[in-house]
Amino acid sequence: MPVNQQILLDNRPQGEATVDNFKLVETATPALQDGEVLVRHHYLSLDPYMRGRMNDSKSYAASQALGEVMIGGTVGEVVESRHPKFQPGDQVVGMGGWQLYSVVDGNAPGMLRKVDTTHVPLSYYLGAVGMPGVTAWYGLVKIIQPKAGETVVVSAATGAVGSAFAALAKARGCRVVGIAGGAEKCAYATGELGFDACIDYKAHPDLKSMAKALKEACPDGIDGYFENVGGYILDAVLLRANAFARVAVCGMIAGYDGQPLPLANPALILINRMKVEGFIVSEHMDVWPEALTELGTLVAQGKLRPRETIAHGLPNAPEAFLGLLKGKNFGKQLVQLV
C-alpha cells in the first residue's frame, strides 16, 4: 500500500493562526476492508471555515480534534475499491482532508460522490460546482430570494462563493455589486465575473468611506446582501439597505481570530424590517442536486468562469491557507497533490 502524507492540527492558535499550528507526518495506508474505497487525492480545497474549526470554542460544528488530519474537501481518483459502486479510475469528490490518500466507507451517505469531468474540470467540483457554489446558490435563492431588477451585494466577491454568486444573480436579472480587496480583484470582478460594480475595501477602510462607496455603487439601495466578512462592511451595508432587505450570513472572516464583531447600529434591522438569516450549507443537502445542476450548466455555457489559485504539494497547504485568510488568493484556493 502507498505511503500517505498527512497534515495534522498540532496545537490551537492563540490569536492569528500560524504554520506552527500544523504538523506534517507520513503514515502507512491501511489495507481495505469490504465496502471501503481508496482514493488518491488530486486537489485539496482550502476554505475560510477551516479557521473557525481550529478554535476550541462553541460553534455550528465540532472543533477540529488535535492530532487528527485537518478537515477539507478533496477531489481525486479511485485507485482501489472493495465496493461494487466504485471502480478504479472513477473521478470522485469527498471530504478526504489534508492528505494524499483517504480510505472511505463506500456505504456512508454523502461521503463520496462520482463526478463527470466531460464538461466540468475536476477541480471545479471543489469550487464553482461544489460546496462554495452551492453555498452561493442557497444564500441567494433560498434566503435573499431576488427579483429581477433588485440590487444584491456580496463581500469576498472574487472568491469561490462570490464568483458563483455573481453568475447566479445575473441569471436572475439582478444588479450585482461586489466588495473585494484591491484594484486588480475589482477589475477581474467587473471584467470577467460579470459584476456591475465592485468596491475595493482597501480604498475604503472605514465605515463612512465604505457607506459612501456603497451609495454610489447602489443608487437604488441594497435589496439583498450575502455576508462573508462582517465588521464595518456589514455596518455600511445596513446603512444602505432598503426596507425589507434580506441578508444571508455565510461567514464572518473578520472575526475568525476570536475577536467579537459588534454591530454599530443593529436598530437598522428593525427600522428596515430586514430578514437576517445565518445558514450552514451542509444542513441543506436536499437542495444540492438542483443547485449543482444549475451551476454545472452555467460552467458548460461559459457564464461561470471562476479563477483558481493553486499551491503545489501538501507541505505548502498551511502557508496557502494562511494566505487565503489574508485575501492573498485570487478566486478559489486549491492545493494540487499530483
PDB file of N, CA and C in Angstrom, residues 131-141 143-144 151-157 160-162 164-166 168 177-179 222-230 233-234 237 246-251 277 279 281:
ATOM      1  N   MET A 131     -19.132  22.701  -2.975  1.00  0.00           N
ATOM      2  CA  MET A 131     -19.671  23.328  -1.771  1.00  0.00           C
ATOM      3  C   MET A 131     -19.755  24.858  -1.868  1.00  0.00           C
ATOM      4  N   PRO A 132     -18.707  25.565  -2.329  1.00  0.00           N
ATOM      5  CA  PRO A 132     -18.829  27.030  -2.413  1.00  0.00           C
ATOM      6  C   PRO A 132     -19.933  27.482  -3.363  1.00  0.00           C
ATOM      7  N   GLY A 133     -20.059  26.812  -4.509  1.00  0.00           N
ATOM      8  CA  GLY A 133     -21.112  27.176  -5.440  1.00  0.00           C
ATOM      9  C   GLY A 133     -22.494  26.956  -4.864  1.00  0.00           C
ATOM     10  N   VAL A 134     -22.686  25.821  -4.188  1.00  0.00           N
ATOM     11  CA  VAL A 134     -23.989  25.546  -3.566  1.00  0.00           C
ATOM     12  C   VAL A 134     -24.252  26.544  -2.437  1.00  0.00           C
ATOM     13  N   THR A 135     -23.209  26.947  -1.742  1.00  0.00           N
ATOM     14  CA  THR A 135     -23.349  27.961  -0.693  1.00  0.00           C
ATOM     15  C   THR A 135     -23.899  29.256  -1.276  1.00  0.00           C
ATOM     16  N   ALA A 136     -23.312  29.698  -2.385  1.00  0.00           N
ATOM     17  CA  ALA A 136     -23.806  30.902  -3.051  1.00  0.00           C
ATOM     18  C   ALA A 136     -25.255  30.723  -3.490  1.00  0.00           C
ATOM     19  N   TRP A 137     -25.548  29.559  -4.069  1.00  0.00           N
ATOM     20  CA  TRP A 137     -26.904  29.278  -4.563  1.00  0.00           C
ATOM     21  C   TRP A 137     -27.915  29.343  -3.417  1.00  0.00           C
ATOM     22  N   TYR A 138     -27.612  28.681  -2.303  1.00  0.00           N
ATOM     23  CA  TYR A 138     -28.582  28.641  -1.205  1.00  0.00           C
ATOM     24  C   TYR A 138     -28.827  30.035  -0.633  1.00  0.00           C
ATOM     25  N   GLY A 139     -27.764  30.777  -0.376  1.00  0.00           N
ATOM     26  CA  GLY A 139     -27.930  32.107   0.198  1.00  0.00           C
ATOM     27  C   GLY A 139     -28.722  33.026  -0.705  1.00  0.00           C
ATOM     28  N   LEU A 140     -28.466  32.923  -2.017  1.00  0.00           N
ATOM     29  CA  LEU A 140     -29.174  33.787  -2.962  1.00  0.00           C
ATOM     30  C   LEU A 140     -30.617  33.343  -3.167  1.00  0.00           C
ATOM     31  N   VAL A 141     -30.785  32.055  -3.501  1.00  0.00           N
ATOM     32  CA  VAL A 141     -32.100  31.575  -3.940  1.00  0.00           C
ATOM     33  C   VAL A 141     -33.063  31.375  -2.769  1.00  0.00           C
ATOM     34  N   ILE A 143     -32.598  32.422   0.661  1.00  0.00           N
ATOM     35  CA  ILE A 143     -32.691  33.460   1.697  1.00  0.00           C
ATOM     36  C   ILE A 143     -32.946  34.836   1.084  1.00  0.00           C
ATOM     37  N   ILE A 144     -32.101  35.262   0.145  1.00  0.00           N
ATOM     38  CA  ILE A 144     -32.289  36.581  -0.466  1.00  0.00           C
ATOM     39  C   ILE A 144     -33.500  36.593  -1.391  1.00  0.00           C
ATOM     40  N   THR A 151     -31.077  45.049  -6.461  1.00  0.00           N
ATOM     41  CA  THR A 151     -29.631  45.177  -6.279  1.00  0.00           C
ATOM     42  C   THR A 151     -29.185  44.243  -5.163  1.00  0.00           C
ATOM     43  N   VAL A 152     -28.209  43.393  -5.482  1.00  0.00           N
ATOM     44  CA  VAL A 152     -27.660  42.484  -4.475  1.00  0.00           C
ATOM     45  C   VAL A 152     -26.153  42.725  -4.375  1.00  0.00           C
ATOM     46  N   VAL A 153     -25.626  42.534  -3.173  1.00  0.00           N
ATOM     47  CA  VAL A 153     -24.217  42.804  -2.884  1.00  0.00           C
ATOM     48  C   VAL A 153     -23.621  41.568  -2.235  1.00  0.00           C
ATOM     49  N   VAL A 154     -22.346  41.286  -2.539  1.00  0.00           N
ATOM     50  CA  VAL A 154     -21.648  40.173  -1.901  1.00  0.00           C
ATOM     51  C   VAL A 154     -20.243  40.629  -1.514  1.00  0.00           C
ATOM     52  N   SER A 155     -19.824  40.303  -0.297  1.00  0.00           N
ATOM     53  CA  SER A 155     -18.444  40.553   0.114  1.00  0.00           C
ATOM     54  C   SER A 155     -17.582  39.345  -0.249  1.00  0.00           C
ATOM     55  N   ALA A 156     -16.255  39.524  -0.219  1.00  0.00           N
ATOM     56  CA  ALA A 156     -15.321  38.497  -0.721  1.00  0.00           C
ATOM     57  C   ALA A 156     -15.739  38.098  -2.135  1.00  0.00           C
ATOM     58  N   ALA A 157     -15.942  39.098  -2.974  1.00  0.00           N
ATOM     59  CA  ALA A 157     -16.650  38.921  -4.241  1.00  0.00           C
ATOM     60  C   ALA A 157     -15.917  38.062  -5.256  1.00  0.00           C
ATOM     61  N   ALA A 160     -14.404  31.885  -4.340  1.00  0.00           N
ATOM     62  CA  ALA A 160     -15.182  30.809  -4.950  1.00  0.00           C
ATOM     63  C   ALA A 160     -16.681  31.033  -4.791  1.00  0.00           C
ATOM     64  N   VAL A 161     -17.099  31.505  -3.616  1.00  0.00           N
ATOM     65  CA  VAL A 161     -18.523  31.755  -3.379  1.00  0.00           C
ATOM     66  C   VAL A 161     -18.983  32.982  -4.159  1.00  0.00           C
ATOM     67  N   GLY A 162     -18.210  34.058  -4.069  1.00  0.00           N
ATOM     68  CA  GLY A 162     -18.602  35.310  -4.706  1.00  0.00           C
ATOM     69  C   GLY A 162     -18.727  35.206  -6.215  1.00  0.00           C
ATOM     70  N   ALA A 164     -19.459  32.542  -8.004  1.00  0.00           N
ATOM     71  CA  ALA A 164     -20.685  31.799  -8.324  1.00  0.00           C
ATOM     72  C   ALA A 164     -21.913  32.663  -8.058  1.00  0.00           C
ATOM     73  N   PHE A 165     -21.882  33.426  -6.976  1.00  0.00           N
ATOM     74  CA  PHE A 165     -22.996  34.311  -6.633  1.00  0.00           C
ATOM     75  C   PHE A 165     -23.281  35.286  -7.777  1.00  0.00           C
ATOM     76  N   ALA A 166     -22.228  35.842  -8.369  1.00  0.00           N
ATOM     77  CA  ALA A 166     -22.426  36.806  -9.444  1.00  0.00           C
ATOM     78  C   ALA A 166     -23.139  36.179 -10.635  1.00  0.00           C
ATOM     79  N   LEU A 168     -25.028  33.499 -10.730  1.00  0.00           N
ATOM     80  CA  LEU A 168     -26.395  33.124 -10.362  1.00  0.00           C
ATOM     81  C   LEU A 168     -27.313  34.338 -10.284  1.00  0.00           C
ATOM     82  N   VAL A 177     -23.353  43.859  -7.164  1.00  0.00           N
ATOM     83  CA  VAL A 177     -22.221  44.671  -6.717  1.00  0.00           C
ATOM     84  C   VAL A 177     -21.354  43.835  -5.782  1.00  0.00           C
ATOM     85  N   GLY A 178     -20.047  43.840  -6.031  1.00  0.00           N
ATOM     86  CA  GLY A 178     -19.123  43.087  -5.204  1.00  0.00           C
ATOM     87  C   GLY A 178     -18.279  43.984  -4.326  1.00  0.00           C
ATOM     88  N   ILE A 179     -17.738  43.406  -3.264  1.00  0.00           N
ATOM     89  CA  ILE A 179     -16.748  44.071  -2.416  1.00  0.00           C
ATOM     90  C   ILE A 179     -15.543  43.142  -2.364  1.00  0.00           C
ATOM     91  N   ILE A 222     -29.832  48.752  -1.368  1.00  0.00           N
ATOM     92  CA  ILE A 222     -29.455  47.344  -1.384  1.00  0.00           C
ATOM     93  C   ILE A 222     -30.652  46.493  -0.964  1.00  0.00           C
ATOM     94  N   ASP A 223     -31.022  45.541  -1.823  1.00  0.00           N
ATOM     95  CA  ASP A 223     -32.162  44.661  -1.527  1.00  0.00           C
ATOM     96  C   ASP A 223     -31.728  43.335  -0.914  1.00  0.00           C
ATOM     97  N   GLY A 224     -30.524  42.880  -1.271  1.00  0.00           N
ATOM     98  CA  GLY A 224     -30.024  41.612  -0.740  1.00  0.00           C
ATOM     99  C   GLY A 224     -28.529  41.684  -0.530  1.00  0.00           C
ATOM    100  N   TYR A 225     -28.062  41.058   0.552  1.00  0.00           N
ATOM    101  CA  TYR A 225     -26.630  41.071   0.850  1.00  0.00           C
ATOM    102  C   TYR A 225     -26.195  39.684   1.284  1.00  0.00           C
ATOM    103  N   PHE A 226     -25.117  39.206   0.667  1.00  0.00           N
ATOM    104  CA  PHE A 226     -24.532  37.920   1.024  1.00  0.00           C
ATOM    105  C   PHE A 226     -23.263  38.201   1.811  1.00  0.00           C
ATOM    106  N   GLU A 227     -23.276  37.834   3.098  1.00  0.00           N
ATOM    107  CA  GLU A 227     -22.210  38.221   4.028  1.00  0.00           C
ATOM    108  C   GLU A 227     -21.175  37.133   4.225  1.00  0.00           C
ATOM    109  N   ASN A 228     -19.922  37.480   3.921  1.00  0.00           N
ATOM    110  CA  ASN A 228     -18.798  36.574   4.155  1.00  0.00           C
ATOM    111  C   ASN A 228     -17.779  37.133   5.137  1.00  0.00           C
ATOM    112  N   VAL A 229     -17.900  38.414   5.491  1.00  0.00           N
ATOM    113  CA  VAL A 229     -16.802  39.105   6.161  1.00  0.00           C
ATOM    114  C   VAL A 229     -17.170  39.638   7.540  1.00  0.00           C
ATOM    115  N   GLY A 230     -18.254  40.417   7.643  1.00  0.00           N
ATOM    116  CA  GLY A 230     -18.609  41.035   8.913  1.00  0.00           C
ATOM    117  C   GLY A 230     -17.866  42.341   9.144  1.00  0.00           C
ATOM    118  N   ILE A 233     -17.878  46.438   7.227  1.00  0.00           N
ATOM    119  CA  ILE A 233     -18.535  46.288   5.925  1.00  0.00           C
ATOM    120  C   ILE A 233     -20.012  45.976   6.108  1.00  0.00           C
ATOM    121  N   LEU A 234     -20.333  45.103   7.061  1.00  0.00           N
ATOM    122  CA  LEU A 234     -21.737  44.823   7.362  1.00  0.00           C
ATOM    123  C   LEU A 234     -22.433  46.075   7.878  1.00  0.00           C
ATOM    124  N   VAL A 237     -23.281  48.218   4.901  1.00  0.00           N
ATOM    125  CA  VAL A 237     -24.391  47.665   4.119  1.00  0.00           C
ATOM    126  C   VAL A 237     -25.725  47.972   4.802  1.00  0.00           C
ATOM    127  N   ARG A 246     -32.890  41.590   2.566  1.00  0.00           N
ATOM    128  CA  ARG A 246     -32.578  40.262   3.111  1.00  0.00           C
ATOM    129  C   ARG A 246     -31.066  40.081   3.162  1.00  0.00           C
ATOM    130  N   VAL A 247     -30.588  39.529   4.273  1.00  0.00           N
ATOM    131  CA  VAL A 247     -29.153  39.305   4.459  1.00  0.00           C
ATOM    132  C   VAL A 247     -28.923  37.817   4.733  1.00  0.00           C
ATOM    133  N   ALA A 248     -28.135  37.181   3.877  1.00  0.00           N
ATOM    134  CA  ALA A 248     -27.739  35.787   4.084  1.00  0.00           C
ATOM    135  C   ALA A 248     -26.352  35.791   4.724  1.00  0.00           C
ATOM    136  N   VAL A 249     -26.261  35.303   5.943  1.00  0.00           N
ATOM    137  CA  VAL A 249     -24.993  35.349   6.680  1.00  0.00           C
ATOM    138  C   VAL A 249     -24.301  33.997   6.542  1.00  0.00           C
ATOM    139  N   CYS A 250     -23.193  34.003   5.784  1.00  0.00           N
ATOM    140  CA  CYS A 250     -22.476  32.775   5.478  1.00  0.00           C
ATOM    141  C   CYS A 250     -21.181  32.673   6.276  1.00  0.00           C
ATOM    142  N   GLY A 251     -20.474  33.793   6.416  1.00  0.00           N
ATOM    143  CA  GLY A 251     -19.188  33.776   7.099  1.00  0.00           C
ATOM    144  C   GLY A 251     -18.886  35.102   7.749  1.00  0.00           C
ATOM    145  N   GLU A 277     -30.510  36.036   8.145  1.00  0.00           N
ATOM    146  CA  GLU A 277     -30.519  34.592   8.410  1.00  0.00           C
ATOM    147  C   GLU A 277     -29.148  33.994   8.156  1.00  0.00           C
ATOM    148  N   PHE A 279     -26.754  30.552   7.812  1.00  0.00           N
ATOM    149  CA  PHE A 279     -27.008  29.197   7.314  1.00  0.00           C
ATOM    150  C   PHE A 279     -25.697  28.444   7.172  1.00  0.00           C
ATOM    151  N   VAL A 281     -24.417  25.316   4.761  1.00  0.00           N
ATOM    152  CA  VAL A 281     -24.910  24.672   3.542  1.00  0.00           C
ATOM    153  C   VAL A 281     -25.008  23.156   3.694  1.00  0.00           C
TER     154      VAL A 281
END
